[in-house]
Amino acid sequence: MITKPYLLFLGDAPDKLAAKVAQGIKDWRPGDVVGQFRMKGCNADLGLQDLSVAEAAGKGAGTLVVGVANRGGVIADSWIDVLVEAIEAGMDLASGLHNFLENEPRLVEAAQRNGRKLHDVRRMNRNYPIANGRPRKGRRCLAVGTDVSVGKMYVALAMQREMVRRGMKATFRATGQTGILIEGNGVPLDAVIADFMAGSIEWLSPDNEEDHWDLIEGQGSLFHASYSGVTLALIHGGQPDALILSHEPTRTRMRGLPDHRMPTLEKLRDVALTMARMVNPDCRVIGVSINTSELDDTAARDCIETAQEELGLPATDPVRFGPGPLVDSLAENFG
Amino acid sequence: MITKPYLLFLGDAPDKLAAKVAQGIKDWRPGDVVGQFRMKGCNADLGLQDLSVAEAAGKGAGTLVVGVANRGGVIADSWIDVLVEAIEAGMDLASGLHNFLENEPRLVEAAQRNGRKLHDVRRMNRNYPIANGRPRKGRRCLAVGTDVSVGKMYVALAMQREMVRRGMKATFRATGQTGILIEGNGVPLDAVIADFMAGSIEWLSPDNEEDHWDLIEGQGSLFHASYSGVTLALIHGGQPDALILSHEPTRTRMRGLPDHRMPTLEKLRDVALTMARMVNPDCRVIGVSINTSELDDTAARDCIETAQEELGLPATDPVRFGPGPLVDSLAENFG
């Protein structure tokens, strides 16, 4: 559990894209952020108040989050002074970079001296059980994709926010670095040891009230040769009651796999439902989420309508047009 | 790469079953074993020559293999003196236990002092790449099961031995602890970090001659909630040309999952082929391997005949009746 609220550290981000983790936190949990810290030469700006470390501490910041990625995912030498200052001001640190805070001697030393925590959210930091496959109480929804990086995290976050707005009981369950930083906890599934993947998801999404929904963050794709095992472990550990099909309509080849063509949404529906019903025979596909960010408004609406007609399921781009149709469908299917 | 030949250490095994790793090595690679070492009170006997450490060293033993499992998978205190003696006699150590040789200070110290290696084959001991999904040269065969522990390793070993006997080019590719100790190398797939599972199998089974077969050791089951992700990574990293369906006919519930019924062989065929064809559109199911160890001879033959008729595929118990029909089928399908 990462202590909130956050100071979002943008460092010397060369552009807006380099600060996309911080952007995600600000977009989805604006109430959990006291401000941003930018170094000289930083070209990203989240439109938050610029704070010094001392000012952020004064506003009660519990954790400085490294919300920036530079080439290679390393922790830049030039950041260390600021990070040490934050520790000394009483903050924990959190990072999703490939290089770990825990491997920086000055940070480790400062954290020990001040009794603060270093959260490397790209690392498996606890032991998980082997999955037992037992049915659990409460409801679970999971987005599965025709490919990786098609908006599975965004649809879960958007649905959870809308469900809470409607007075439904809903929790976002993070399974990736950005999701964990947004929520403040979760399982870094792609860093978990193979034998414990499904068990880590059972742990993440335990028994709950009958009318409570876990919106489990999707990972990978059953069709993506590099990460499909992670996706299947997520489906079998998550035991979803409801599946969302996620798609990016302008892609023709799988991301990072130029030898592999994208599957259709129909194929995804059939394969995902087959796998999900092995652990939850009542699982249903309740809608389609389409990432239309590469399309203009007309093309986006056309694309969504086509999917809706072809699959006979509600469809939307949850970021562009809101997740309403998916939440409606969830309520209708399980009301 | 573990240096052969082996001295098989049976320790104080309470019964035959506790020495099953050693039994597997002796059964499949008898030429790689100089003898067995048994402590006082050992109730297992592989019928090999009993050797002292010095005698084994004199016969050129390169590695002492801990071929015994006691309760909890720990390295017993009473073993340490013998293990240190083996290191001092010039041997490496290898173990598939849950507790690592590397965590025993006396063994670490002795290995360092003598320049010997400690092989913990239940541990990921190198970095693997992310899978790239590119087609590779050479042929690959993989057994997939209706459940875990249905004989997938045995069918791969039996086929490889028979193929070599017939003058075919065939290599066994180990993906589990016993398989790695038998072969002397491999990937401990269930200990690999999620993101690298499929990549580790691409690494294990690289480009090869067009008429060369890799017999890849199967793991888990697509239908087993605890381990299905490992199996899918194995299928997508392995890119099999040929699948064997493996089954244990007396089981009604999945191993360790009393809530889950066993799937049929037909269902396994359909699901496994669907997943395998995502990365290798020409993949075929070429036969069925049935573990009949719980049946008498008549029942075993009946069971195999039934499977053969129902699936229209060659079937055998490769241990009881030999893997001939499967190797015939491989040759016919890909001749």
PDB file of C-alpha atoms in Angstrom, chain A residues 143-150 152 219-233 235 243-247 251-275, chain B residues 131-134 198 202 222 232-233 235-237 239 271 273-280:
ATOM      1  CA  ALA A 143     -11.098  -6.537 -20.215  1.00  0.00           C
ATOM      2  CA  VAL A 144      -9.353  -8.786 -22.726  1.00  0.00           C
ATOM      3  CA  GLY A 145      -7.754  -7.444 -25.897  1.00  0.00           C
ATOM      4  CA  THR A 146      -7.201  -8.424 -29.500  1.00  0.00           C
ATOM      5  CA  ASP A 147      -3.686  -7.102 -28.835  1.00  0.00           C
ATOM      6  CA  VAL A 148      -1.638  -5.553 -26.044  1.00  0.00           C
ATOM      7  CA  SER A 149      -1.910  -1.796 -25.392  1.00  0.00           C
ATOM      8  CA  VAL A 150      -5.465  -1.366 -26.623  1.00  0.00           C
ATOM      9  CA  LYS A 152      -7.704  -2.327 -21.113  1.00  0.00           C
ATOM     10  CA  GLN A 219      -2.753  -7.466 -19.243  1.00  0.00           C
ATOM     11  CA  GLY A 220      -1.364  -8.692 -22.546  1.00  0.00           C
ATOM     12  CA  SER A 221      -3.547 -10.621 -24.967  1.00  0.00           C
ATOM     13  CA  LEU A 222      -4.374 -14.302 -25.437  1.00  0.00           C
ATOM     14  CA  PHE A 223      -3.243 -13.789 -29.042  1.00  0.00           C
ATOM     15  CA  HIS A 224       0.099 -12.111 -28.295  1.00  0.00           C
ATOM     16  CA  ALA A 225       2.948 -14.642 -28.360  1.00  0.00           C
ATOM     17  CA  SER A 226       5.087 -12.687 -25.892  1.00  0.00           C
ATOM     18  CA  TYR A 227       2.541 -12.205 -23.099  1.00  0.00           C
ATOM     19  CA  SER A 228      -0.365 -14.611 -23.649  1.00  0.00           C
ATOM     20  CA  GLY A 229       0.548 -16.716 -20.613  1.00  0.00           C
ATOM     21  CA  VAL A 230       0.139 -13.688 -18.365  1.00  0.00           C
ATOM     22  CA  THR A 231      -3.315 -13.047 -19.839  1.00  0.00           C
ATOM     23  CA  LEU A 232      -4.484 -16.619 -19.312  1.00  0.00           C
ATOM     24  CA  ALA A 233      -3.257 -16.599 -15.713  1.00  0.00           C
ATOM     25  CA  ILE A 235      -8.385 -14.957 -16.639  1.00  0.00           C
ATOM     26  CA  LEU A 243     -15.624  -9.834 -20.040  1.00  0.00           C
ATOM     27  CA  ILE A 244     -15.111  -6.673 -22.093  1.00  0.00           C
ATOM     28  CA  LEU A 245     -13.534  -7.073 -25.537  1.00  0.00           C
ATOM     29  CA  SER A 246     -10.936  -4.350 -26.169  1.00  0.00           C
ATOM     30  CA  HIS A 247      -9.664  -3.383 -29.595  1.00  0.00           C
ATOM     31  CA  ARG A 251      -3.700  -1.748 -36.171  1.00  0.00           C
ATOM     32  CA  THR A 252      -3.182  -4.554 -38.692  1.00  0.00           C
ATOM     33  CA  ARG A 253      -0.255  -6.343 -37.040  1.00  0.00           C
ATOM     34  CA  MET A 254       0.259  -7.294 -33.392  1.00  0.00           C
ATOM     35  CA  ARG A 255       2.322  -4.802 -31.427  1.00  0.00           C
ATOM     36  CA  GLY A 256       6.000  -5.796 -31.612  1.00  0.00           C
ATOM     37  CA  LEU A 257       5.143  -8.918 -33.655  1.00  0.00           C
ATOM     38  CA  PRO A 258       5.231  -7.966 -37.344  1.00  0.00           C
ATOM     39  CA  ASP A 259       4.754 -11.653 -38.285  1.00  0.00           C
ATOM     40  CA  HIS A 260       1.358 -11.802 -36.591  1.00  0.00           C
ATOM     41  CA  ARG A 261      -1.917 -10.382 -37.879  1.00  0.00           C
ATOM     42  CA  MET A 262      -4.532  -9.014 -35.489  1.00  0.00           C
ATOM     43  CA  PRO A 263      -7.414 -11.368 -34.663  1.00  0.00           C
ATOM     44  CA  THR A 264     -11.018 -10.280 -35.118  1.00  0.00           C
ATOM     45  CA  LEU A 265     -13.246  -9.302 -32.211  1.00  0.00           C
ATOM     46  CA  GLU A 266     -15.359 -12.401 -32.920  1.00  0.00           C
ATOM     47  CA  LYS A 267     -12.339 -14.648 -32.562  1.00  0.00           C
ATOM     48  CA  LEU A 268     -11.353 -12.887 -29.343  1.00  0.00           C
ATOM     49  CA  ARG A 269     -14.879 -13.364 -27.987  1.00  0.00           C
ATOM     50  CA  ASP A 270     -14.848 -17.090 -28.727  1.00  0.00           C
ATOM     51  CA  VAL A 271     -11.378 -17.824 -27.373  1.00  0.00           C
ATOM     52  CA  ALA A 272     -11.648 -15.647 -24.262  1.00  0.00           C
ATOM     53  CA  LEU A 273     -15.056 -17.018 -23.348  1.00  0.00           C
ATOM     54  CA  THR A 274     -13.845 -20.606 -23.793  1.00  0.00           C
ATOM     55  CA  MET A 275     -10.921 -20.008 -21.458  1.00  0.00           C
TER      56      MET A 275
ATOM     57  CA  ALA B 131       9.475 -13.584 -27.013  1.00  0.00           C
ATOM     58  CA  ASN B 132       9.514 -12.188 -30.554  1.00  0.00           C
ATOM     59  CA  GLY B 133       7.126 -14.741 -32.088  1.00  0.00           C
ATOM     60  CA  ARG B 134       9.214 -15.175 -35.234  1.00  0.00           C
ATOM     61  CA  ALA B 198       7.550 -17.492 -23.803  1.00  0.00           C
ATOM     62  CA  GLU B 202      12.220 -19.497 -27.805  1.00  0.00           C
ATOM     63  CA  LEU B 222      -4.530 -25.114 -20.388  1.00  0.00           C
ATOM     64  CA  LEU B 232       0.065 -21.161 -22.878  1.00  0.00           C
ATOM     65  CA  ALA B 233       3.478 -19.487 -22.717  1.00  0.00           C
ATOM     66  CA  ILE B 235       2.725 -23.277 -26.568  1.00  0.00           C
ATOM     67  CA  HIS B 236       3.321 -19.741 -27.827  1.00  0.00           C
ATOM     68  CA  GLY B 237       7.069 -19.787 -27.174  1.00  0.00           C
ATOM     69  CA  GLN B 239       5.540 -22.862 -31.752  1.00  0.00           C
ATOM     70  CA  VAL B 271      -8.505 -25.615 -27.392  1.00  0.00           C
ATOM     71  CA  LEU B 273      -4.967 -26.464 -31.517  1.00  0.00           C
ATOM     72  CA  THR B 274      -6.689 -23.073 -31.495  1.00  0.00           C
ATOM     73  CA  MET B 275      -3.995 -21.620 -29.266  1.00  0.00           C
ATOM     74  CA  ALA B 276      -1.082 -23.281 -31.098  1.00  0.00           C
ATOM     75  CA  ARG B 277      -2.271 -22.144 -34.532  1.00  0.00           C
ATOM     76  CA  MET B 278      -2.056 -18.515 -33.415  1.00  0.00           C
ATOM     77  CA  VAL B 279       1.723 -18.841 -33.722  1.00  0.00           C
ATOM     78  CA  ASN B 280       2.008 -21.799 -36.133  1.00  0.00           C
TER      79      ASN B 280
END
